């Protein structure tokens, strides 16, 4: 049976696609090797966590400290716009009352 150019191309393409996933005779397929590598990476992460090194994100920053820093920045600028922006962002914070008092002082 004579193969046409389309048939020969399809067979060649299948051979190329199937080839990279296999190692030489007697070896595991590449995907098995990758899975074992992923397992060993997970195991080393567990060991480093047991050793006392953090394997997670650092603790979140205290929100009240961030609000206080933002208030101080607005106070240093000393502009109406800075205090208005602070009040718009943190209207329910106790420092918003101080910002409102600063706004009244600026308008005099």
mmCIF file of N, CA and C in Angstrom:
data_model
loop_
_atom_site.group_PDB
_atom_site.id
_atom_site.type_symbol
_atom_site.label_atom_id
_atom_site.label_comp_id
_atom_site.label_asym_id
_atom_site.label_seq_id
_atom_site.Cartn_x
_atom_site.Cartn_y
_atom_site.Cartn_z
ATOM 1 N N UNK A 1 0.840 -1.177 0.000
ATOM 2 C CA UNK A 1 0.000 0.000 0.000
ATOM 3 C C UNK A 1 0.885 1.240 0.000
ATOM 4 N N UNK A 2 0.588 2.154 -0.918
ATOM 5 C CA UNK A 2 1.373 3.368 -1.049
ATOM 6 C C UNK A 2 0.711 4.477 -0.224
ATOM 7 N N UNK A 3 1.523 5.157 0.590
ATOM 8 C CA UNK A 3 1.006 6.243 1.417
ATOM 9 C C UNK A 3 1.048 7.554 0.646
ATOM 10 N N UNK A 4 -0.017 8.276 0.729
ATOM 11 C CA UNK A 4 -0.050 9.584 0.091
ATOM 12 C C UNK A 4 0.666 10.603 0.959
ATOM 13 N N UNK A 5 0.924 11.800 0.450
ATOM 14 C CA UNK A 5 1.637 12.816 1.223
ATOM 15 C C UNK A 5 0.887 13.202 2.504
ATOM 16 N N UNK A 6 -0.431 13.217 2.467
ATOM 17 C CA UNK A 6 -1.207 13.572 3.648
ATOM 18 C C UNK A 6 -1.087 12.500 4.717
ATOM 19 N N UNK A 7 -1.161 11.227 4.321
ATOM 20 C CA UNK A 7 -1.040 10.129 5.275
ATOM 21 C C UNK A 7 0.342 10.098 5.891
ATOM 22 N N UNK A 8 1.361 10.285 5.072
ATOM 23 C CA UNK A 8 2.732 10.275 5.582
ATOM 24 C C UNK A 8 2.943 11.439 6.550
ATOM 25 N N UNK A 9 2.361 12.586 6.241
ATOM 26 C CA UNK A 9 2.486 13.743 7.132
ATOM 27 C C UNK A 9 1.806 13.517 8.463
ATOM 28 N N UNK A 10 0.627 12.892 8.421
ATOM 29 C CA UNK A 10 -0.092 12.612 9.667
ATOM 30 C C UNK A 10 0.673 11.615 10.530
ATOM 31 N N UNK A 11 1.218 10.597 9.915
ATOM 32 C CA UNK A 11 1.988 9.605 10.673
ATOM 33 C C UNK A 11 3.236 10.249 11.272
ATOM 34 N N UNK A 12 3.887 11.102 10.497
ATOM 35 C CA UNK A 12 5.073 11.800 11.009
ATOM 36 C C UNK A 12 4.729 12.714 12.176
ATOM 37 N N UNK A 13 3.610 13.421 12.050
ATOM 38 C CA UNK A 13 3.190 14.318 13.130
ATOM 39 C C UNK A 13 2.864 13.542 14.388
ATOM 40 N N UNK A 14 2.199 12.415 14.253
ATOM 41 C CA UNK A 14 1.888 11.582 15.415
ATOM 42 C C UNK A 14 3.163 11.055 16.061
ATOM 43 N N UNK A 15 4.128 10.684 15.259
ATOM 44 C CA UNK A 15 5.390 10.173 15.804
ATOM 45 C C UNK A 15 6.125 11.267 16.573
ATOM 46 N N UNK A 16 6.115 12.478 16.046
ATOM 47 C CA UNK A 16 6.789 13.592 16.727
ATOM 48 C C UNK A 16 6.083 13.922 18.035
ATOM 49 N N UNK A 17 4.758 13.948 18.013
ATOM 50 C CA UNK A 17 4.000 14.280 19.219
ATOM 51 C C UNK A 17 4.115 13.191 20.282
ATOM 52 N N UNK A 18 4.199 11.955 19.874
ATOM 53 C CA UNK A 18 4.262 10.861 20.831
ATOM 54 C C UNK A 18 5.673 10.675 21.371
ATOM 55 N N UNK A 19 6.677 11.059 20.621
ATOM 56 C CA UNK A 19 8.063 10.799 20.997
ATOM 57 C C UNK A 19 8.553 11.484 22.253
ATOM 58 N N UNK A 20 8.365 12.789 22.446
ATOM 59 C CA UNK A 20 8.973 13.473 23.588
ATOM 60 C C UNK A 20 8.464 13.004 24.948
ATOM 61 N N UNK A 21 7.298 12.382 25.011
ATOM 62 C CA UNK A 21 6.764 11.956 26.294
ATOM 63 C C UNK A 21 7.400 10.674 26.803
ATOM 64 N N UNK A 22 8.207 10.019 26.003
ATOM 65 C CA UNK A 22 8.785 8.736 26.395
ATOM 66 C C UNK A 22 10.299 8.854 26.499
ATOM 67 N N UNK A 23 10.839 8.232 27.503
ATOM 68 C CA UNK A 23 12.286 8.144 27.665
ATOM 69 C C UNK A 23 12.767 6.884 26.961
ATOM 70 N N UNK A 24 14.064 6.661 26.879
ATOM 71 C CA UNK A 24 14.571 5.427 26.274
ATOM 72 C C UNK A 24 13.974 4.188 26.922
ATOM 73 N N UNK A 25 14.099 3.078 26.251
ATOM 74 C CA UNK A 25 13.482 1.818 26.665
ATOM 75 C C UNK A 25 13.732 1.520 28.143
ATOM 76 N N UNK A 26 12.698 1.184 28.879
ATOM 77 C CA UNK A 26 12.834 0.818 30.281
ATOM 78 C C UNK A 26 12.702 1.993 31.241
ATOM 79 N N UNK A 27 12.678 3.193 30.744
ATOM 80 C CA UNK A 27 12.552 4.371 31.597
ATOM 81 C C UNK A 27 11.080 4.734 31.751
ATOM 82 N N UNK A 28 10.808 5.593 32.718
ATOM 83 C CA UNK A 28 9.443 6.086 32.926
ATOM 84 C C UNK A 28 9.131 7.191 31.927
ATOM 85 N N UNK A 29 7.870 7.367 31.607
ATOM 86 C CA UNK A 29 7.501 8.509 30.768
ATOM 87 C C UNK A 29 7.871 9.820 31.460
ATOM 88 N N UNK A 30 8.048 10.868 30.685
ATOM 89 C CA UNK A 30 8.461 12.159 31.221
ATOM 90 C C UNK A 30 7.455 12.668 32.247
ATOM 91 N N UNK A 31 6.176 12.464 32.009
ATOM 92 C CA UNK A 31 5.158 12.971 32.928
ATOM 93 C C UNK A 31 5.276 12.324 34.303
ATOM 94 N N UNK A 32 5.672 11.051 34.360
ATOM 95 C CA UNK A 32 5.863 10.397 35.659
ATOM 96 C C UNK A 32 7.025 11.048 36.376
ATOM 97 N N UNK A 33 8.076 11.369 35.652
ATOM 98 C CA UNK A 33 9.218 12.052 36.256
ATOM 99 C C UNK A 33 8.838 13.419 36.785
ATOM 100 N N UNK A 34 8.001 14.139 36.041
ATOM 101 C CA UNK A 34 7.552 15.457 36.492
ATOM 102 C C UNK A 34 6.690 15.338 37.738
ATOM 103 N N UNK A 35 5.842 14.332 37.783
ATOM 104 C CA UNK A 35 4.986 14.137 38.955
ATOM 105 C C UNK A 35 5.833 13.827 40.177
ATOM 106 N N UNK A 36 6.863 13.019 40.000
ATOM 107 C CA UNK A 36 7.747 12.714 41.130
ATOM 108 C C UNK A 36 8.506 13.962 41.574
ATOM 109 N N UNK A 37 8.883 14.808 40.630
ATOM 110 C CA UNK A 37 9.566 16.052 40.985
ATOM 111 C C UNK A 37 8.639 16.957 41.779
ATOM 112 N N UNK A 38 7.351 17.027 41.389
ATOM 113 C CA UNK A 38 6.389 17.843 42.126
ATOM 114 C C UNK A 38 6.214 17.309 43.543
ATOM 115 N N UNK A 39 6.168 15.988 43.687
ATOM 116 C CA UNK A 39 6.026 15.390 45.011
ATOM 117 C C UNK A 39 7.235 15.707 45.879
ATOM 118 N N UNK A 40 8.426 15.669 45.306
ATOM 119 C CA UNK A 40 9.623 15.947 46.100
ATOM 120 C C UNK A 40 9.673 17.419 46.492
ATOM 121 N N UNK A 41 9.157 18.313 45.648
ATOM 122 C CA UNK A 41 9.109 19.734 45.995
ATOM 123 C C UNK A 41 8.143 19.962 47.152
ATOM 124 N N UNK A 42 7.009 19.278 47.136
ATOM 125 C CA UNK A 42 6.050 19.402 48.242
ATOM 126 C C UNK A 42 6.654 18.880 49.536
ATOM 127 N N UNK A 43 7.378 17.786 49.445
ATOM 128 C CA UNK A 43 7.994 17.197 50.631
ATOM 129 C C UNK A 43 9.048 18.131 51.211
ATOM 130 N N UNK A 44 9.842 18.777 50.355
ATOM 131 C CA UNK A 44 10.865 19.691 50.862
ATOM 132 C C UNK A 44 10.219 20.924 51.484
ATOM 133 N N UNK A 45 9.066 21.352 50.970
ATOM 134 C CA UNK A 45 8.354 22.482 51.571
ATOM 135 C C UNK A 45 7.847 22.117 52.960
ATOM 136 N N UNK A 46 7.359 20.886 53.108
ATOM 137 C CA UNK A 46 6.902 20.431 54.425
ATOM 138 C C UNK A 46 8.066 20.386 55.410
ATOM 139 N N UNK A 47 9.213 19.911 54.944
ATOM 140 C CA UNK A 47 10.377 19.819 55.819
ATOM 141 C C UNK A 47 10.867 21.202 56.231
ATOM 142 N N UNK A 48 10.848 22.159 55.306
ATOM 143 C CA UNK A 48 11.303 23.501 55.660
ATOM 144 C C UNK A 48 10.328 24.154 56.634
ATOM 145 N N UNK A 49 9.028 23.845 56.520
ATOM 146 C CA UNK A 49 8.051 24.383 57.463
ATOM 147 C C UNK A 49 8.274 23.785 58.838
ATOM 148 N N UNK A 50 8.616 22.495 58.881
ATOM 149 C CA UNK A 50 8.901 21.856 60.160
ATOM 150 C C UNK A 50 10.173 22.420 60.782
ATOM 151 N N UNK A 51 11.106 22.866 59.954
ATOM 152 C CA UNK A 51 12.371 23.387 60.446
ATOM 153 C C UNK A 51 12.228 24.797 60.999
ATOM 154 N N UNK A 52 11.050 25.396 60.895
ATOM 155 C CA UNK A 52 10.825 26.707 61.475
ATOM 156 C C UNK A 52 10.776 27.829 60.463
ATOM 157 N N UNK A 53 11.065 27.564 59.227
ATOM 158 C CA UNK A 53 10.987 28.598 58.205
ATOM 159 C C UNK A 53 9.543 28.715 57.746
ATOM 160 N N UNK A 54 9.111 29.926 57.556
ATOM 161 C CA UNK A 54 7.731 30.161 57.133
ATOM 162 C C UNK A 54 7.548 29.747 55.683
ATOM 163 N N UNK A 55 6.523 28.966 55.436
ATOM 164 C CA UNK A 55 6.214 28.555 54.076
ATOM 165 C C UNK A 55 4.989 29.295 53.563
ATOM 166 N N UNK A 56 4.584 30.353 54.269
ATOM 167 C CA UNK A 56 3.384 31.080 53.875
ATOM 168 C C UNK A 56 3.683 32.570 53.799
ATOM 169 N N UNK A 57 2.643 33.341 53.549
ATOM 170 C CA UNK A 57 2.768 34.790 53.430
ATOM 171 C C UNK A 57 3.060 35.406 54.798
ATOM 172 N N UNK A 58 3.740 36.557 54.819
ATOM 173 C CA UNK A 58 3.960 37.232 56.105
ATOM 174 C C UNK A 58 2.644 37.746 56.669
ATOM 175 N N UNK A 59 2.649 38.048 57.933
ATOM 176 C CA UNK A 59 1.450 38.551 58.598
ATOM 177 C C UNK A 59 1.019 39.870 57.966
ATOM 178 N N UNK A 60 -0.287 40.087 57.924
ATOM 179 C CA UNK A 60 -0.823 41.332 57.374
ATOM 180 C C UNK A 60 -0.515 42.485 58.323
ATOM 181 N N UNK A 61 -0.390 43.656 57.763
ATOM 182 C CA UNK A 61 -0.103 44.846 58.536
ATOM 183 C C UNK A 61 -1.332 45.275 59.328
ATOM 184 N N UNK A 62 -1.125 45.890 60.482
ATOM 185 C CA UNK A 62 -2.227 46.361 61.319
ATOM 186 C C UNK A 62 -2.943 47.508 60.598
ATOM 187 N N UNK A 63 -4.237 47.357 60.320
ATOM 188 C CA UNK A 63 -4.959 48.405 59.582
ATOM 189 C C UNK A 63 -4.978 49.747 60.303
ATOM 190 N N UNK A 64 -5.068 49.735 61.616
ATOM 191 C CA UNK A 64 -5.121 51.011 62.337
ATOM 192 C C UNK A 64 -3.797 51.761 62.216
ATOM 193 N N UNK A 65 -2.690 51.048 62.141
ATOM 194 C CA UNK A 65 -1.392 51.703 61.953
ATOM 195 C C UNK A 65 -1.319 52.352 60.571
ATOM 196 N N UNK A 66 -1.856 51.679 59.573
ATOM 197 C CA UNK A 66 -1.854 52.237 58.225
ATOM 198 C C UNK A 66 -2.726 53.492 58.154
ATOM 199 N N UNK A 67 -3.868 53.483 58.836
ATOM 200 C CA UNK A 67 -4.754 54.653 58.850
ATOM 201 C C UNK A 67 -4.072 55.807 59.568
ATOM 202 N N UNK A 68 -3.394 55.506 60.674
ATOM 203 C CA UNK A 68 -2.695 56.559 61.416
ATOM 204 C C UNK A 68 -1.581 57.175 60.565
ATOM 205 N N UNK A 69 -0.860 56.356 59.821
ATOM 206 C CA UNK A 69 0.186 56.887 58.944
ATOM 207 C C UNK A 69 -0.412 57.765 57.850
ATOM 208 N N UNK A 70 -1.555 57.362 57.332
ATOM 209 C CA UNK A 70 -2.204 58.162 56.291
ATOM 210 C C UNK A 70 -2.688 59.494 56.856
ATOM 211 N N UNK A 71 -3.163 59.487 58.092
ATOM 212 C CA UNK A 71 -3.586 60.736 58.719
ATOM 213 C C UNK A 71 -2.386 61.661 58.906
ATOM 214 N N UNK A 72 -1.284 61.106 59.369
ATOM 215 C CA UNK A 72 -0.075 61.905 59.574
ATOM 216 C C UNK A 72 0.403 62.509 58.249
ATOM 217 N N UNK A 73 0.307 61.744 57.167
ATOM 218 C CA UNK A 73 0.708 62.261 55.859
ATOM 219 C C UNK A 73 -0.198 63.421 55.446
ATOM 220 N N UNK A 74 -1.494 63.297 55.702
ATOM 221 C CA UNK A 74 -2.431 64.376 55.382
ATOM 222 C C UNK A 74 -2.132 65.603 56.246
ATOM 223 N N UNK A 75 -1.816 65.374 57.500
ATOM 224 C CA UNK A 75 -1.504 66.480 58.413
ATOM 225 C C UNK A 75 -0.216 67.197 57.990
ATOM 226 N N UNK A 76 0.787 66.440 57.550
ATOM 227 C CA UNK A 76 2.034 67.057 57.090
ATOM 228 C C UNK A 76 1.812 67.903 55.839
ATOM 229 N N UNK A 77 0.950 67.397 54.936
ATOM 230 C CA UNK A 77 0.639 68.187 53.733
ATOM 231 C C UNK A 77 -0.137 69.430 54.110
ATOM 232 N N UNK A 78 -1.055 69.265 55.045
ATOM 233 C CA UNK A 78 -1.797 70.406 55.567
ATOM 234 C C UNK A 78 -2.721 71.077 54.569
ATOM 235 N N UNK A 79 -3.131 70.360 53.556
ATOM 236 C CA UNK A 79 -4.030 70.958 52.560
ATOM 237 C C UNK A 79 -5.450 70.448 52.754
ATOM 238 N N UNK A 80 -6.372 71.237 52.255
ATOM 239 C CA UNK A 80 -7.785 70.860 52.324
ATOM 240 C C UNK A 80 -8.023 69.544 51.588
ATOM 241 N N UNK A 81 -7.396 69.406 50.419
ATOM 242 C CA UNK A 81 -7.576 68.202 49.606
ATOM 243 C C UNK A 81 -7.083 66.957 50.341
ATOM 244 N N UNK A 82 -5.964 67.067 51.047
ATOM 245 C CA UNK A 82 -5.414 65.914 51.770
ATOM 246 C C UNK A 82 -6.365 65.452 52.867
ATOM 247 N N UNK A 83 -6.922 66.405 53.623
ATOM 248 C CA UNK A 83 -7.858 66.033 54.689
ATOM 249 C C UNK A 83 -9.173 65.505 54.120
ATOM 250 N N UNK A 84 -9.644 66.088 53.031
ATOM 251 C CA UNK A 84 -10.877 65.597 52.415
ATOM 252 C C UNK A 84 -10.709 64.166 51.902
ATOM 253 N N UNK A 85 -9.559 63.889 51.318
ATOM 254 C CA UNK A 85 -9.283 62.535 50.840
ATOM 255 C C UNK A 85 -9.233 61.549 52.012
ATOM 256 N N UNK A 86 -8.584 61.951 53.104
ATOM 257 C CA UNK A 86 -8.529 61.079 54.280
ATOM 258 C C UNK A 86 -9.937 60.801 54.807
ATOM 259 N N UNK A 87 -10.758 61.816 54.894
ATOM 260 C CA UNK A 87 -12.125 61.646 55.403
ATOM 261 C C UNK A 87 -12.929 60.752 54.463
ATOM 262 N N UNK A 88 -12.748 60.932 53.172
ATOM 263 C CA UNK A 88 -13.480 60.096 52.209
ATOM 264 C C UNK A 88 -13.085 58.627 52.340
ATOM 265 N N UNK A 89 -11.827 58.368 52.602
ATOM 266 C CA UNK A 89 -11.365 56.980 52.712
ATOM 267 C C UNK A 89 -11.692 56.351 54.061
ATOM 268 N N UNK A 90 -11.675 57.158 55.129
ATOM 269 C CA UNK A 90 -11.798 56.603 56.487
ATOM 270 C C UNK A 90 -12.825 57.382 57.300
ATOM 271 N N UNK A 91 -14.013 57.552 56.764
ATOM 272 C CA UNK A 91 -15.016 58.396 57.419
ATOM 273 C C UNK A 91 -15.472 57.870 58.767
ATOM 274 N N UNK A 92 -15.387 56.560 59.001
ATOM 275 C CA UNK A 92 -15.850 56.004 60.269
ATOM 276 C C UNK A 92 -14.728 55.823 61.289
ATOM 277 N N UNK A 93 -13.515 56.207 60.956
ATOM 278 C CA UNK A 93 -12.387 56.082 61.875
ATOM 279 C C UNK A 93 -12.370 57.279 62.831
ATOM 280 N N UNK A 94 -11.943 57.082 64.081
ATOM 281 C CA UNK A 94 -11.874 58.210 65.019
ATOM 282 C C UNK A 94 -10.967 59.351 64.534
ATOM 283 N N UNK A 95 -9.953 59.039 63.757
ATOM 284 C CA UNK A 95 -9.073 60.091 63.240
ATOM 285 C C UNK A 95 -9.782 60.977 62.220
ATOM 286 N N UNK A 96 -10.887 60.513 61.670
ATOM 287 C CA UNK A 96 -11.648 61.332 60.727
ATOM 288 C C UNK A 96 -12.204 62.570 61.422
ATOM 289 N N UNK A 97 -12.567 62.448 62.712
ATOM 290 C CA UNK A 97 -13.037 63.613 63.476
ATOM 291 C C UNK A 97 -11.925 64.643 63.593
ATOM 292 N N UNK A 98 -10.719 64.198 63.842
ATOM 293 C CA UNK A 98 -9.589 65.131 63.917
ATOM 294 C C UNK A 98 -9.355 65.787 62.556
ATOM 295 N N UNK A 99 -9.514 65.015 61.486
ATOM 296 C CA UNK A 99 -9.344 65.567 60.147
ATOM 297 C C UNK A 99 -10.428 66.606 59.861
ATOM 298 N N UNK A 100 -11.652 66.350 60.312
ATOM 299 C CA UNK A 100 -12.732 67.330 60.131
ATOM 300 C C UNK A 100 -12.421 68.619 60.901
ATOM 301 N N UNK A 101 -11.862 68.474 62.110
ATOM 302 C CA UNK A 101 -11.485 69.648 62.906
ATOM 303 C C UNK A 101 -10.381 70.433 62.187
ATOM 304 N N UNK A 102 -9.450 69.722 61.578
ATOM 305 C CA UNK A 102 -8.385 70.395 60.818
ATOM 306 C C UNK A 102 -8.971 71.155 59.623
ATOM 307 N N UNK A 103 -9.971 70.533 58.966
ATOM 308 C CA UNK A 103 -10.634 71.206 57.838
ATOM 309 C C UNK A 103 -11.309 72.514 58.296
ATOM 310 N N UNK A 104 -11.967 72.472 59.447
ATOM 311 C CA UNK A 104 -12.617 73.678 59.971
ATOM 312 C C UNK A 104 -11.581 74.747 60.276
ATOM 313 N N UNK A 105 -10.448 74.318 60.843
ATOM 314 C CA UNK A 105 -9.381 75.267 61.175
ATOM 315 C C UNK A 105 -8.812 75.895 59.911
ATOM 316 N N UNK A 106 -8.683 75.095 58.838
ATOM 317 C CA UNK A 106 -8.150 75.617 57.585
ATOM 318 C C UNK A 106 -9.104 76.591 56.915
ATOM 319 N N UNK A 107 -10.402 76.407 57.086
ATOM 320 C CA UNK A 107 -11.373 77.267 56.408
ATOM 321 C C UNK A 107 -11.523 78.636 57.083
ATOM 322 N N UNK A 108 -10.976 78.797 58.256
ATOM 323 C CA UNK A 108 -11.081 80.091 58.972
ATOM 324 C C UNK A 108 -10.162 81.121 58.401
#
